[in-house]
Coordinates of C-alpha atoms and ligand atoms in Angstrom, one line a residue:
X283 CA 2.6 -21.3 6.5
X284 CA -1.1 -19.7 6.6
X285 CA -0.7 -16.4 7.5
X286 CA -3.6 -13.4 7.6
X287 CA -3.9 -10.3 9.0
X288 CA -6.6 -8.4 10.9
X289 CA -6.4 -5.0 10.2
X290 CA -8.3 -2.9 12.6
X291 CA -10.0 0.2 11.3
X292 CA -13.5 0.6 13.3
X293 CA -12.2 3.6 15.6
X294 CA -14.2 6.7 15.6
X295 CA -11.1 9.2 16.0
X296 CA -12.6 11.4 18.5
X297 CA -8.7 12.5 19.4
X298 CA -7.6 13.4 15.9
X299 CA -10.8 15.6 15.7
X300 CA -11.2 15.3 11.6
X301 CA -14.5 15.2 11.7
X302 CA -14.3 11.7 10.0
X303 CA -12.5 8.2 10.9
X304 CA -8.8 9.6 10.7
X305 CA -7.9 6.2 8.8
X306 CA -9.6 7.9 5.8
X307 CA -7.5 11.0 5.9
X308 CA -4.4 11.8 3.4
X309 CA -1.4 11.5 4.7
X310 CA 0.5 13.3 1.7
X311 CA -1.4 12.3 -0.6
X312 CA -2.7 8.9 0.4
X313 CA -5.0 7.8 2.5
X314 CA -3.7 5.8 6.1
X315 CA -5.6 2.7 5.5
X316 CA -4.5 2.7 2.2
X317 CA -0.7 3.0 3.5
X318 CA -1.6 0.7 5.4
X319 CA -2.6 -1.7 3.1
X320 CA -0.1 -1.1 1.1
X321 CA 2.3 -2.4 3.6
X322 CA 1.1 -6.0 4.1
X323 CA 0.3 -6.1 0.2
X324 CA 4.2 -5.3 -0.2
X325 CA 5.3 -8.0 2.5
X326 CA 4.2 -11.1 0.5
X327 CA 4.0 -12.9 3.3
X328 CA 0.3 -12.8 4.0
X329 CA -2.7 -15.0 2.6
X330 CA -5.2 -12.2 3.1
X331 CA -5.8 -9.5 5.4
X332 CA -9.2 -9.5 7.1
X333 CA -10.4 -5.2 7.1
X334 CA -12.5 -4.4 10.5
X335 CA -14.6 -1.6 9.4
X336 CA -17.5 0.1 11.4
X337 CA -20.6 -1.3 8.9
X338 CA -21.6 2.2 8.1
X339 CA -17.8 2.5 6.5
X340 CA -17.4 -0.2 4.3
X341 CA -19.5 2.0 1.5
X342 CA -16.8 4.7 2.1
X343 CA -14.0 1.4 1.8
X344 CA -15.4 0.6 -1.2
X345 CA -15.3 4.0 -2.5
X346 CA -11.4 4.1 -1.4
X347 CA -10.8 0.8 -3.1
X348 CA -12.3 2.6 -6.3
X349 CA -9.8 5.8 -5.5
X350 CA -6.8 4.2 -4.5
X351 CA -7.4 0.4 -4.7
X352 CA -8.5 -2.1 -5.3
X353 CA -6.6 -3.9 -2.5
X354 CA -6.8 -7.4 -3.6
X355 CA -4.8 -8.5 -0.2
X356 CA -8.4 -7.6 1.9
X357 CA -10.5 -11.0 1.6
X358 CA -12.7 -10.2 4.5
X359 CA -14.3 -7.3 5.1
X360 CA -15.5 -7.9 8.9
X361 CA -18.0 -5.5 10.9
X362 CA -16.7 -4.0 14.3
X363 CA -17.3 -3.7 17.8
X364 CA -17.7 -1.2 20.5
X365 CA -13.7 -1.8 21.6
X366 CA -11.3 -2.9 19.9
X367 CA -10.4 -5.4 21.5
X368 CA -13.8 -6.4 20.2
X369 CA -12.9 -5.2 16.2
X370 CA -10.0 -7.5 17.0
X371 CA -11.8 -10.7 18.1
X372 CA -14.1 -10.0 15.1
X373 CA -11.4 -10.5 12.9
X374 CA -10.1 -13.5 14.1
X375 CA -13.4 -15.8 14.0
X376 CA -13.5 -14.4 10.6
X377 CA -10.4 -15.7 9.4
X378 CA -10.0 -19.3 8.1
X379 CA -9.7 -22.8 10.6
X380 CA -6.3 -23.3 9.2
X381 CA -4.7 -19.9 9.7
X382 CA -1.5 -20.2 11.5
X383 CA -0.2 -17.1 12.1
X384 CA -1.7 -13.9 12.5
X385 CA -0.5 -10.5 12.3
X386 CA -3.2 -7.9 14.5
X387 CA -2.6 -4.1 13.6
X388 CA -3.7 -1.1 14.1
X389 CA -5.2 1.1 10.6
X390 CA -3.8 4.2 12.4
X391 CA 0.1 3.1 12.2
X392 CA 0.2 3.5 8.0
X393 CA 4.5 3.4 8.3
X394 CA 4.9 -0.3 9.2
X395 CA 7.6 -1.7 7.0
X396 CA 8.7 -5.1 5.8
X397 CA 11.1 -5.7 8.2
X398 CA 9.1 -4.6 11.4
X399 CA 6.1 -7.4 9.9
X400 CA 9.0 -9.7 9.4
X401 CA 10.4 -9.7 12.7
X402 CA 6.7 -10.2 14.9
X403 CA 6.4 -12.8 12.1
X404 CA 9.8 -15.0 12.8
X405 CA 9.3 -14.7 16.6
X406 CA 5.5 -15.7 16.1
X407 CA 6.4 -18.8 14.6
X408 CA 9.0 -19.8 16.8
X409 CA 7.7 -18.5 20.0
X410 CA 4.2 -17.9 19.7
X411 CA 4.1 -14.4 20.0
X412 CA 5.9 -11.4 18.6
X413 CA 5.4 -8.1 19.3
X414 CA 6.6 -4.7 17.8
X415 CA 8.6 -2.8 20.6
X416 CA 11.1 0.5 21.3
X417 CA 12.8 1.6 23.8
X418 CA 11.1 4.2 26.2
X419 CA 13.2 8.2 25.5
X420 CA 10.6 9.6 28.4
X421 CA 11.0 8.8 32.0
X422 CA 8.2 7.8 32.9
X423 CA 6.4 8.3 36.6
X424 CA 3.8 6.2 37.6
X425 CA 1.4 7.6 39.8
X426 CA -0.2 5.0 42.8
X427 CA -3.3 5.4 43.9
X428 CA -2.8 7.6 47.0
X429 CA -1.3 9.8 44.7
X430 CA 2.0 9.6 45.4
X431 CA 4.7 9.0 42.2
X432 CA 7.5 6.6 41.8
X433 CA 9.6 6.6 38.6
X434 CA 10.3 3.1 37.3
X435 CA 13.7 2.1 35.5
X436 CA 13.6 3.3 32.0
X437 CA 16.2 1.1 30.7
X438 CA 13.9 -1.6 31.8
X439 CA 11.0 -0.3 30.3
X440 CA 9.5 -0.4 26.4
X441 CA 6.9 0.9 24.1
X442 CA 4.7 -1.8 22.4
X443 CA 3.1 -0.9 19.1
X444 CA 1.4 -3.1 16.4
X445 CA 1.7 -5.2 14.6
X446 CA 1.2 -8.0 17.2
X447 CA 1.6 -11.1 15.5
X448 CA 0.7 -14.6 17.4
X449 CA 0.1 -18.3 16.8
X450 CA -3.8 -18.0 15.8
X451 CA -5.2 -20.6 17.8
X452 CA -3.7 -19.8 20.6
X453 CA -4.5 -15.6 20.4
X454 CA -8.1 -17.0 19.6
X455 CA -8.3 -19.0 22.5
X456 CA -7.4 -15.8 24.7
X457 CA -9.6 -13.9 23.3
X458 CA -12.2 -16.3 23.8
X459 CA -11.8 -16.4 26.9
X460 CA -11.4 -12.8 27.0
X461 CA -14.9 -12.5 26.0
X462 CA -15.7 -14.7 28.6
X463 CA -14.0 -13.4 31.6
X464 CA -15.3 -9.7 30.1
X465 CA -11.4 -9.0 30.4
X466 CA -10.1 -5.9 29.0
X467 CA -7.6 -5.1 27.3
X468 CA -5.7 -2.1 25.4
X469 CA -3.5 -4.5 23.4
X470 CA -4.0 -8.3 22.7
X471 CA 0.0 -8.6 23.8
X472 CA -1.7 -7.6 26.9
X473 CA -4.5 -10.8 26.8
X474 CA -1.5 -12.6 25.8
X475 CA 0.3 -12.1 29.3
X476 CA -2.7 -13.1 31.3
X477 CA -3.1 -16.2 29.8
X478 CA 0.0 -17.8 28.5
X479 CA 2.3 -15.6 31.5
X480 CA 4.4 -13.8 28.9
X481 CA 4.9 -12.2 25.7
X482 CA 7.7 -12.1 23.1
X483 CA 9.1 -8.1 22.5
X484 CA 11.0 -8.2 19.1
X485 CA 12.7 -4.9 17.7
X486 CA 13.6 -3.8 13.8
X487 CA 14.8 -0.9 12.3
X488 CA 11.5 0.4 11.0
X489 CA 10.1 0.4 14.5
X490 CA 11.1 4.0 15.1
X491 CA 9.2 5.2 12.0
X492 CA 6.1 3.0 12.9
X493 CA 4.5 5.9 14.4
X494 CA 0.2 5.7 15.7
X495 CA -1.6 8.5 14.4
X496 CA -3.7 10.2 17.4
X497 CA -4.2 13.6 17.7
X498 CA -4.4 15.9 15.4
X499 CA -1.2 17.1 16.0
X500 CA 0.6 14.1 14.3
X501 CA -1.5 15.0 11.2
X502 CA -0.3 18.2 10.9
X503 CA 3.5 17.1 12.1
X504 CA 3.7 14.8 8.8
X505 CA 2.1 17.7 6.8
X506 CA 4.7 19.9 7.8
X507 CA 7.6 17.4 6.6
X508 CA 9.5 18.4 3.6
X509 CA 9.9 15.7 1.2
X510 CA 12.6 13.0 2.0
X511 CA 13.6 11.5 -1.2
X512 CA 13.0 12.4 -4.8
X513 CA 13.2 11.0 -8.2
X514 CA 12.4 12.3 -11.7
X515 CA 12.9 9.9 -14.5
X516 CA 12.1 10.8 -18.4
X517 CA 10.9 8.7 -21.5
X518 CA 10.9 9.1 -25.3
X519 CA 9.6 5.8 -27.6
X520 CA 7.9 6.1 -31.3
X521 CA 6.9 2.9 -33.4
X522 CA 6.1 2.8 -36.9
X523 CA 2.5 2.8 -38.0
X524 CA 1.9 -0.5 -40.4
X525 CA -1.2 -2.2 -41.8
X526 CA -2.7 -5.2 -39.9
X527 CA -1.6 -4.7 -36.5
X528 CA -3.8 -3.4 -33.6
X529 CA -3.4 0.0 -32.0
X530 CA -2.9 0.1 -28.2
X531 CA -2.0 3.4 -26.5
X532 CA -1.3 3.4 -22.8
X533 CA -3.3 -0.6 -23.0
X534 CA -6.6 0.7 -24.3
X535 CA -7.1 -1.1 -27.7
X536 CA -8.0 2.4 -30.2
X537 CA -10.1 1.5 -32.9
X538 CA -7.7 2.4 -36.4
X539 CA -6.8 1.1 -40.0
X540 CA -3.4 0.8 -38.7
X541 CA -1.7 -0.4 -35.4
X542 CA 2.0 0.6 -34.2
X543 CA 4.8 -2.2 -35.0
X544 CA 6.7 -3.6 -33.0
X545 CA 8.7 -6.6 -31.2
X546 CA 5.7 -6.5 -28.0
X547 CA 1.9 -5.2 -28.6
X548 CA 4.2 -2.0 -29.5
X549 CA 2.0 0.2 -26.7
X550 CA 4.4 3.5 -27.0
X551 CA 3.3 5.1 -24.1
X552 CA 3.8 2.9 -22.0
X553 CA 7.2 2.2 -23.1
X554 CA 7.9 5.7 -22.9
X555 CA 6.8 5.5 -19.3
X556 CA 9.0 2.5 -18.2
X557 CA 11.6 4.2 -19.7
X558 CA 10.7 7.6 -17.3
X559 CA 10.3 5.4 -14.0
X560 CA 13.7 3.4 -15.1
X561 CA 14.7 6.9 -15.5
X562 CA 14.3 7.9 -12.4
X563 CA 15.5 4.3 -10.3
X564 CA 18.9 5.1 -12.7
X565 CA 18.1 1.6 -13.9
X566 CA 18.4 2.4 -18.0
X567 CA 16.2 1.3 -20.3
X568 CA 13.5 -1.0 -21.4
X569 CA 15.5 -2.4 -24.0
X570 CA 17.9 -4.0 -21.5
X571 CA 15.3 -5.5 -19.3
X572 CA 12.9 -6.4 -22.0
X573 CA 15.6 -6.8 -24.9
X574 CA 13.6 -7.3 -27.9
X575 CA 16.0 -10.4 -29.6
X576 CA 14.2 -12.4 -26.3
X577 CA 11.4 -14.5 -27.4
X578 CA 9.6 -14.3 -24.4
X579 CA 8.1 -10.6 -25.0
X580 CA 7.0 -11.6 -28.7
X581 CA 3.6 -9.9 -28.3
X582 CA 3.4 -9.6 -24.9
X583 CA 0.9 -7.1 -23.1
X584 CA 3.0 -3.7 -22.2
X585 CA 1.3 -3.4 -19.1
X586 CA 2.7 -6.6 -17.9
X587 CA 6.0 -5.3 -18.4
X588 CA 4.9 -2.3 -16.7
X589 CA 3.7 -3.9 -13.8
X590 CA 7.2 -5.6 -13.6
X591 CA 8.9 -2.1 -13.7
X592 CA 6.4 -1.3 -11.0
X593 CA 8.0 -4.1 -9.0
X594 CA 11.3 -2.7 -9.3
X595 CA 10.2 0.4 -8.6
X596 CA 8.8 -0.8 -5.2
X597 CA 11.6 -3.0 -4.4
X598 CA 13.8 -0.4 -4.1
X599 CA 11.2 1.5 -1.3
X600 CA 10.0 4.2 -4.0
X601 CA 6.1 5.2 -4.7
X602 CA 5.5 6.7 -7.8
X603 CA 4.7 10.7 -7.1
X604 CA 2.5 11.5 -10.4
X605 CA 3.3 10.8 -13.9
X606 CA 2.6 12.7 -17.1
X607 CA 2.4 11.1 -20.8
X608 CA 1.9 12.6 -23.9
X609 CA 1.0 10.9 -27.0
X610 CA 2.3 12.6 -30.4
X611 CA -0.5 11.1 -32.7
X612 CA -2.1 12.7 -35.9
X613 CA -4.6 10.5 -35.8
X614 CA -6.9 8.9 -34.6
X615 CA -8.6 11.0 -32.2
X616 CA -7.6 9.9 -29.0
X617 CA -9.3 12.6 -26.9
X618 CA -12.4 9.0 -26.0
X619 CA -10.4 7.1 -24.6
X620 CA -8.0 9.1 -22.6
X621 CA -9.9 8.3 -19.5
X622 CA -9.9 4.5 -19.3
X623 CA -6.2 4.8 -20.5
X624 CA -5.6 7.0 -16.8
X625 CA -7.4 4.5 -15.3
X626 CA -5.4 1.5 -16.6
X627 CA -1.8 3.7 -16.0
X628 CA -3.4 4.7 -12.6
X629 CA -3.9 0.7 -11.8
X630 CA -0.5 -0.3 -12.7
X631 CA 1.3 2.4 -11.1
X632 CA -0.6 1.8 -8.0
X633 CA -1.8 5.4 -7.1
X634 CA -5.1 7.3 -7.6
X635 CA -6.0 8.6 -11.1
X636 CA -5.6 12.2 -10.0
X637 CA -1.6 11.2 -9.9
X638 CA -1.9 10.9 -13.8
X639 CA -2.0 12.4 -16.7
X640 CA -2.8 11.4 -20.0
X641 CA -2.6 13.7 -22.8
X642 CA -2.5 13.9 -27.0
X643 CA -1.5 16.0 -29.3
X644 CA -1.1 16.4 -33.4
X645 CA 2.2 18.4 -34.6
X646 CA -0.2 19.9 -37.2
X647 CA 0.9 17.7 -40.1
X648 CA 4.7 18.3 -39.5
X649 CA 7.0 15.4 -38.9
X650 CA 6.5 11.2 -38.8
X651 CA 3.6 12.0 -36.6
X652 CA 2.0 14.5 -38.9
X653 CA 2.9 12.8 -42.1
X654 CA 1.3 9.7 -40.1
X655 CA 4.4 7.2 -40.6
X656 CA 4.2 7.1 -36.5
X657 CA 3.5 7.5 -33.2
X658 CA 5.6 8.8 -30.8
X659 CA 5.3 9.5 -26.8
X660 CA 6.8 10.9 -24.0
X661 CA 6.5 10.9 -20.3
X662 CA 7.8 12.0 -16.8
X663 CA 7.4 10.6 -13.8
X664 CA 8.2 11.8 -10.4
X665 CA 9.4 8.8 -7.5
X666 CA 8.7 9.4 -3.8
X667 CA 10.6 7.2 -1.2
X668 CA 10.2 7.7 2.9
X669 CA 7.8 6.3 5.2
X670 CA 5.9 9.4 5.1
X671 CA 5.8 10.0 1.4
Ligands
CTP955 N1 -10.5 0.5 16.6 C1 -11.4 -0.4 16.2 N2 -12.6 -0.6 16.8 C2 -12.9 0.2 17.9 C3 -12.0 1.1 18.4 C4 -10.7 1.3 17.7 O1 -11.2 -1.1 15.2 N3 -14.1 0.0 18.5 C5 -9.2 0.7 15.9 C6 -9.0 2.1 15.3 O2 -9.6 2.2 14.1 C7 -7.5 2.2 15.3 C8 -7.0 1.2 16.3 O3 -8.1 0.5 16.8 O4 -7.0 1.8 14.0 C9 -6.4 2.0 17.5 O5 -7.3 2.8 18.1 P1 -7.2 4.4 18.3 O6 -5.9 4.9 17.9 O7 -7.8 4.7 19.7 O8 -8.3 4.9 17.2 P2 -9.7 5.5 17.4 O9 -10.4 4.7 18.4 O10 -10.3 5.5 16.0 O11 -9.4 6.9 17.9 P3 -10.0 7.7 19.2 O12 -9.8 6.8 20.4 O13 -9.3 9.0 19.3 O14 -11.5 7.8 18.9
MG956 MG1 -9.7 4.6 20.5

């Protein structure tokens, strides 16, 4: 089934008073759009996700997907409008005819998790419309116009959030008409109502977490959060030097009248981080996912089998935290290439090059390293899990 989502991200954030669109801020240590991006990317269940930026911000997006990118999930990059109900309908004529289902959400909810999109998505489909909700804690008084205050049942009442998710024509058409009937709106569960006389509320575990981002207040609550969940994971590798092979260090080919040996491309840093991120899931080692008696990794590409790790890693809710290699190398020099080798790690591991390091070092002619029979590496990497790591 054909399934997008506009992500809405063309707010000002007058509340949270950063002096910049709050879906640019760090929320430890990575930005909310990119949270948020992060999210849908995760869920596999989308075609694309269609970014509603104010035009002046896409250089500043582009700059992010340089930082903490690149984002491959956002296909459309759509300009926004003075509401956002009008960012919204801006990203729905920008998806494609065919789209079926379409998940709306808001850039300033970077928490959403696999089973909140999952459950708007399955009531979508069935019904047409599904929409995040929670229960109300608050009582909640609603004030009439001659001032006087009446307090509704709670049990009766819920908080809506995003993501929305709907049946794209027929959310289009509401919009549409929307526009047409200059109808406003502060959610499009809320366009939904007026013209199809209902909505669907679906629940999921993650909906408590799934928390907007407002005032500056909720910045500085998730700054003052200790850390929920943490894993440190080590790895050791060395590989023989030999004549005839090529030299690849952290999957940067270094020019070299030898390359390491081995069963794959024989990239020792990187095996020596797999080993530190296995380290940490308590998962083992490399050689039992990637046993080297299996055809299928004759030669193969380390960072492939890094980016598999990586999938592991995320399967089991983690990000990594930062990570720090060193490569035990008498020669060559590595010192050239040591920032395209960040860059690469940095890619894979799916976190901004600040989060790692990349280091070499000689043992002043001592050992395998020094006598130049080998190279050998090791690294540590540090896991993060929570929705607000
Ligand atoms: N939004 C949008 N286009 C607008 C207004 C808001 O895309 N013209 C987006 C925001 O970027 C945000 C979401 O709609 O992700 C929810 O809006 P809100 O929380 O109100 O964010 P801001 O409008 O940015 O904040 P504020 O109202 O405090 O200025
Ligand atoms: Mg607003």
């Amino acid at each position: 089934m054909s399934c997008w989502a506009v992500v809405v991200a063309a707010g000002r954030g007058e509340r949270a008073g950063l002096g910049h669109n709050k879906v640019f801020e760090p929320v430890r240590g990575r930005t909310v759009l990119a949270r948020c991006l992060d999210a849908f990317t995760r869920s596999g269940r989308f075609d694309g996700v269609a970014l509603v930026l104010s035009e002046q911000e896409i250089p500043a997006f582009e700059a992010l997907r340089g930082r903490e990118g690149p984002f491959p999930i956002v296909r459309k990059i759509v300009p926004g409008g003075a509401s956002r109900r009008d960012s919204v309908y801006h990203g729905l004529l920008a998806l494609p005819e065919d789209t079926q289902l379409v998940a709306i959400h808001d850039a300033a909810r970077p928490f959403l998790t696999d089973d909140v999109i999952d459950a708007t998505l399955k009531s979508a489909a069935q019904f047409g419309s599904g929409v995040i909700s929670t229960p109300v804690t608050d009582t909640i008084k609603q004030v009439l116009p001659d001032g006087s205050v009446t307090t509704p049942d709670r049990s009766a009442l819920r908080a809506v959030q995003t993501p929305q998710a709907f049946r794209y024509d027929m959310i289009l058409k509401a919009h549409r008409s929307a526009q047409a009937d200059a109808f406003s709106a502060t959610d499009d569960a809320m366009l939904f109502e007026h013209y199809y006389g209902g909505v669907k509320l679906v629940t999921a575990p993650g909906a408590q977490e799934n928390i907007k981002l407002t005032t500056r207040a909720d910045f500085e609550a998730l700054a003052a959060r200790g850390p929920a969940d943490l894993r440190i994971g080590h790895g050791y590798d060395a590989h023989r030097l030999k004549a005839g092979r090529r030299l690849v260090l952290c999957g940067v080919e270094v020019p070299h009248d030898r390359g390491l040996d081995g069963h794959s491309d024989a990239d020792v840093a990187v095996h020596a981080l797999m080993d530190a991120l296995l380290g940490a899931l308590g998962l083992g080692d490399i050689g039992g996912h990637f046993p080297d008696s299996d055809p299928a990794y004759a030669g193969i590409d380390s960072m492939k089998l890094l980016r598999a790790v990586m999938d592991e890693v995320n399967a089991a809710g983690y990000r990594v935290g930062n990570a720090d290699i060193t490569i035990v190398a008498q020669k060559p020099k590595l010192a050239p290439f040591i920032p395209r080798m960040k860059q690469n790690i940095a890619g894979a591991l799916g976190v901004s090059p600040d989060r790692v390091n990349v280091k070499a070092t000689t043992t002043e002619r001592m050992g395998f390293e020094g006598e130049e029979t080998g190279i050998s590496s090791q690294a540590v990497a540090l896991l993060t899990r929570g929705p607000a790591n």
